[in-house]
Amino acid sequence: MLNRDVDGGADSLGSRAERNVQERLRAALPPEYTMLNNVAWLVRQHGVEREGECDILLAHPEKGFLAIEVKGGLIKRDSLGRWWAGSGQLDKSPF
């Protein structure tokens, strides 16, 4: 299944960026790493359920997990401290 960006395009800038990162990680990582793409989860903290998602989840049997969010295009912060991905304002810091 292909990841679809907000604009619905399977070949959007974000989707191409994700595929590029996935291909480079597959080529660079040793076989003991498992890579999962477009992973969603639900966490309950203090009685409140929150959804989360990452573009790439790396798993290693001894080193643990690394969740990666891939952004396609320019990420910037303006003089008011707001974060932007292209022309869209981000809800929170990308870091």
PDB file of C-alpha atoms in Angstrom:
ATOM      1  CA  MET A   1       0.000   0.000   0.000  1.00  0.00           C
ATOM      2  CA  LEU A   2       1.346   3.420  -0.909  1.00  0.00           C
ATOM      3  CA  ASN A   3       1.339   6.306   1.513  1.00  0.00           C
ATOM      4  CA  ARG A   4      -0.924   9.108   0.311  1.00  0.00           C
ATOM      5  CA  ASP A   5      -0.076  12.687   1.245  1.00  0.00           C
ATOM      6  CA  VAL A   6      -2.738  15.273   2.075  1.00  0.00           C
ATOM      7  CA  ASP A   7      -3.116  16.125  -1.607  1.00  0.00           C
ATOM      8  CA  GLY A   8      -3.919  12.458  -2.310  1.00  0.00           C
ATOM      9  CA  GLY A   9      -0.977  11.957  -4.640  1.00  0.00           C
ATOM     10  CA  ALA A  10       0.944   8.710  -4.345  1.00  0.00           C
ATOM     11  CA  ASP A  11       3.820  10.431  -6.160  1.00  0.00           C
ATOM     12  CA  SER A  12       3.828  13.690  -4.212  1.00  0.00           C
ATOM     13  CA  LEU A  13       7.023  15.287  -2.902  1.00  0.00           C
ATOM     14  CA  GLY A  14       6.452  13.763   0.551  1.00  0.00           C
ATOM     15  CA  SER A  15       5.911  10.266  -0.823  1.00  0.00           C
ATOM     16  CA  ARG A  16       9.002  10.488  -3.014  1.00  0.00           C
ATOM     17  CA  ALA A  17      11.058  11.699  -0.034  1.00  0.00           C
ATOM     18  CA  GLU A  18       9.834   8.764   2.085  1.00  0.00           C
ATOM     19  CA  ARG A  19      10.695   6.235  -0.649  1.00  0.00           C
ATOM     20  CA  ASN A  20      14.149   7.796  -1.042  1.00  0.00           C
ATOM     21  CA  VAL A  21      14.885   7.519   2.698  1.00  0.00           C
ATOM     22  CA  GLN A  22      13.507   3.942   2.829  1.00  0.00           C
ATOM     23  CA  GLU A  23      15.684   2.837  -0.096  1.00  0.00           C
ATOM     24  CA  ARG A  24      18.821   4.407   1.393  1.00  0.00           C
ATOM     25  CA  LEU A  25      18.181   2.842   4.801  1.00  0.00           C
ATOM     26  CA  ARG A  26      17.597  -0.608   3.273  1.00  0.00           C
ATOM     27  CA  ALA A  27      20.886  -0.329   1.370  1.00  0.00           C
ATOM     28  CA  ALA A  28      22.865   0.871   4.418  1.00  0.00           C
ATOM     29  CA  LEU A  29      21.488  -1.149   7.331  1.00  0.00           C
ATOM     30  CA  PRO A  30      22.645  -4.660   8.254  1.00  0.00           C
ATOM     31  CA  PRO A  31      20.058  -7.481   8.056  1.00  0.00           C
ATOM     32  CA  GLU A  32      19.327  -7.567  11.799  1.00  0.00           C
ATOM     33  CA  TYR A  33      17.339  -4.319  11.419  1.00  0.00           C
ATOM     34  CA  THR A  34      13.655  -4.511  10.584  1.00  0.00           C
ATOM     35  CA  MET A  35      12.063  -1.554   8.808  1.00  0.00           C
ATOM     36  CA  LEU A  36       8.322  -0.883   8.934  1.00  0.00           C
ATOM     37  CA  ASN A  37       6.728   1.891   6.899  1.00  0.00           C
ATOM     38  CA  ASN A  38       3.783   4.163   7.795  1.00  0.00           C
ATOM     39  CA  VAL A  39       3.207   2.819  11.297  1.00  0.00           C
ATOM     40  CA  ALA A  40       0.238   4.130  13.307  1.00  0.00           C
ATOM     41  CA  TRP A  41      -0.330   3.623  17.018  1.00  0.00           C
ATOM     42  CA  LEU A  42      -2.720   4.499  19.802  1.00  0.00           C
ATOM     43  CA  VAL A  43      -1.431   5.362  23.304  1.00  0.00           C
ATOM     44  CA  ARG A  44      -3.457   5.784  26.464  1.00  0.00           C
ATOM     45  CA  GLN A  45      -1.887   8.188  28.983  1.00  0.00           C
ATOM     46  CA  HIS A  46      -3.721   9.265  32.109  1.00  0.00           C
ATOM     47  CA  GLY A  47      -6.996   8.001  30.676  1.00  0.00           C
ATOM     48  CA  VAL A  48      -6.629   9.961  27.416  1.00  0.00           C
ATOM     49  CA  GLU A  49      -6.128   8.179  24.107  1.00  0.00           C
ATOM     50  CA  ARG A  50      -3.764   9.793  21.619  1.00  0.00           C
ATOM     51  CA  GLU A  51      -2.973   8.714  18.091  1.00  0.00           C
ATOM     52  CA  GLY A  52       0.500   8.777  16.619  1.00  0.00           C
ATOM     53  CA  GLU A  53       2.173   7.861  13.355  1.00  0.00           C
ATOM     54  CA  CYS A  54       5.654   7.693  11.894  1.00  0.00           C
ATOM     55  CA  ASP A  55       6.853   7.257   8.339  1.00  0.00           C
ATOM     56  CA  ILE A  56       9.571   4.726   9.161  1.00  0.00           C
ATOM     57  CA  LEU A  57      10.072   2.560  12.241  1.00  0.00           C
ATOM     58  CA  LEU A  58      13.440   0.836  12.608  1.00  0.00           C
ATOM     59  CA  ALA A  59      13.649  -2.085  15.018  1.00  0.00           C
ATOM     60  CA  HIS A  60      16.770  -3.863  16.276  1.00  0.00           C
ATOM     61  CA  PRO A  61      16.616  -6.842  18.674  1.00  0.00           C
ATOM     62  CA  GLU A  62      19.227  -5.339  21.039  1.00  0.00           C
ATOM     63  CA  LYS A  63      19.243  -1.600  20.324  1.00  0.00           C
ATOM     64  CA  GLY A  64      15.479  -0.996  20.333  1.00  0.00           C
ATOM     65  CA  PHE A  65      13.321   1.214  18.114  1.00  0.00           C
ATOM     66  CA  LEU A  66      13.801   4.438  16.177  1.00  0.00           C
ATOM     67  CA  ALA A  67      10.767   6.290  14.791  1.00  0.00           C
ATOM     68  CA  ILE A  68      11.487   8.546  11.804  1.00  0.00           C
ATOM     69  CA  GLU A  69       9.281  11.261  10.327  1.00  0.00           C
ATOM     70  CA  VAL A  70      10.292  12.227   6.786  1.00  0.00           C
ATOM     71  CA  LYS A  71       9.530  15.712   5.483  1.00  0.00           C
ATOM     72  CA  GLY A  72       9.689  16.503   1.785  1.00  0.00           C
ATOM     73  CA  GLY A  73      10.666  20.026   0.956  1.00  0.00           C
ATOM     74  CA  LEU A  74      11.875  22.972   2.951  1.00  0.00           C
ATOM     75  CA  ILE A  75      11.370  23.084   6.736  1.00  0.00           C
ATOM     76  CA  LYS A  76      11.747  26.536   8.266  1.00  0.00           C
ATOM     77  CA  ARG A  77      11.005  28.557  11.376  1.00  0.00           C
ATOM     78  CA  ASP A  78       9.783  32.140  11.086  1.00  0.00           C
ATOM     79  CA  SER A  79      10.531  35.174  13.272  1.00  0.00           C
ATOM     80  CA  LEU A  80       7.488  34.376  15.446  1.00  0.00           C
ATOM     81  CA  GLY A  81       8.832  30.889  16.244  1.00  0.00           C
ATOM     82  CA  ARG A  82       6.309  29.040  14.035  1.00  0.00           C
ATOM     83  CA  TRP A  83       7.446  25.998  12.043  1.00  0.00           C
ATOM     84  CA  TRP A  84       6.561  25.588   8.353  1.00  0.00           C
ATOM     85  CA  ALA A  85       6.789  22.704   5.856  1.00  0.00           C
ATOM     86  CA  GLY A  86       6.649  24.426   2.495  1.00  0.00           C
ATOM     87  CA  SER A  87       3.626  26.739   2.722  1.00  0.00           C
ATOM     88  CA  GLY A  88       1.899  24.734   5.488  1.00  0.00           C
ATOM     89  CA  GLN A  89       2.279  25.642   9.140  1.00  0.00           C
ATOM     90  CA  LEU A  90       3.191  22.710  11.393  1.00  0.00           C
ATOM     91  CA  ASP A  91       1.192  22.138  14.591  1.00  0.00           C
ATOM     92  CA  LYS A  92       4.396  21.512  16.564  1.00  0.00           C
ATOM     93  CA  SER A  93       8.152  21.481  16.197  1.00  0.00           C
ATOM     94  CA  PRO A  94       9.419  18.816  13.783  1.00  0.00           C
ATOM     95  CA  PHE A  95      12.132  17.878  16.302  1.00  0.00           C
TER      96      PHE A  95
END
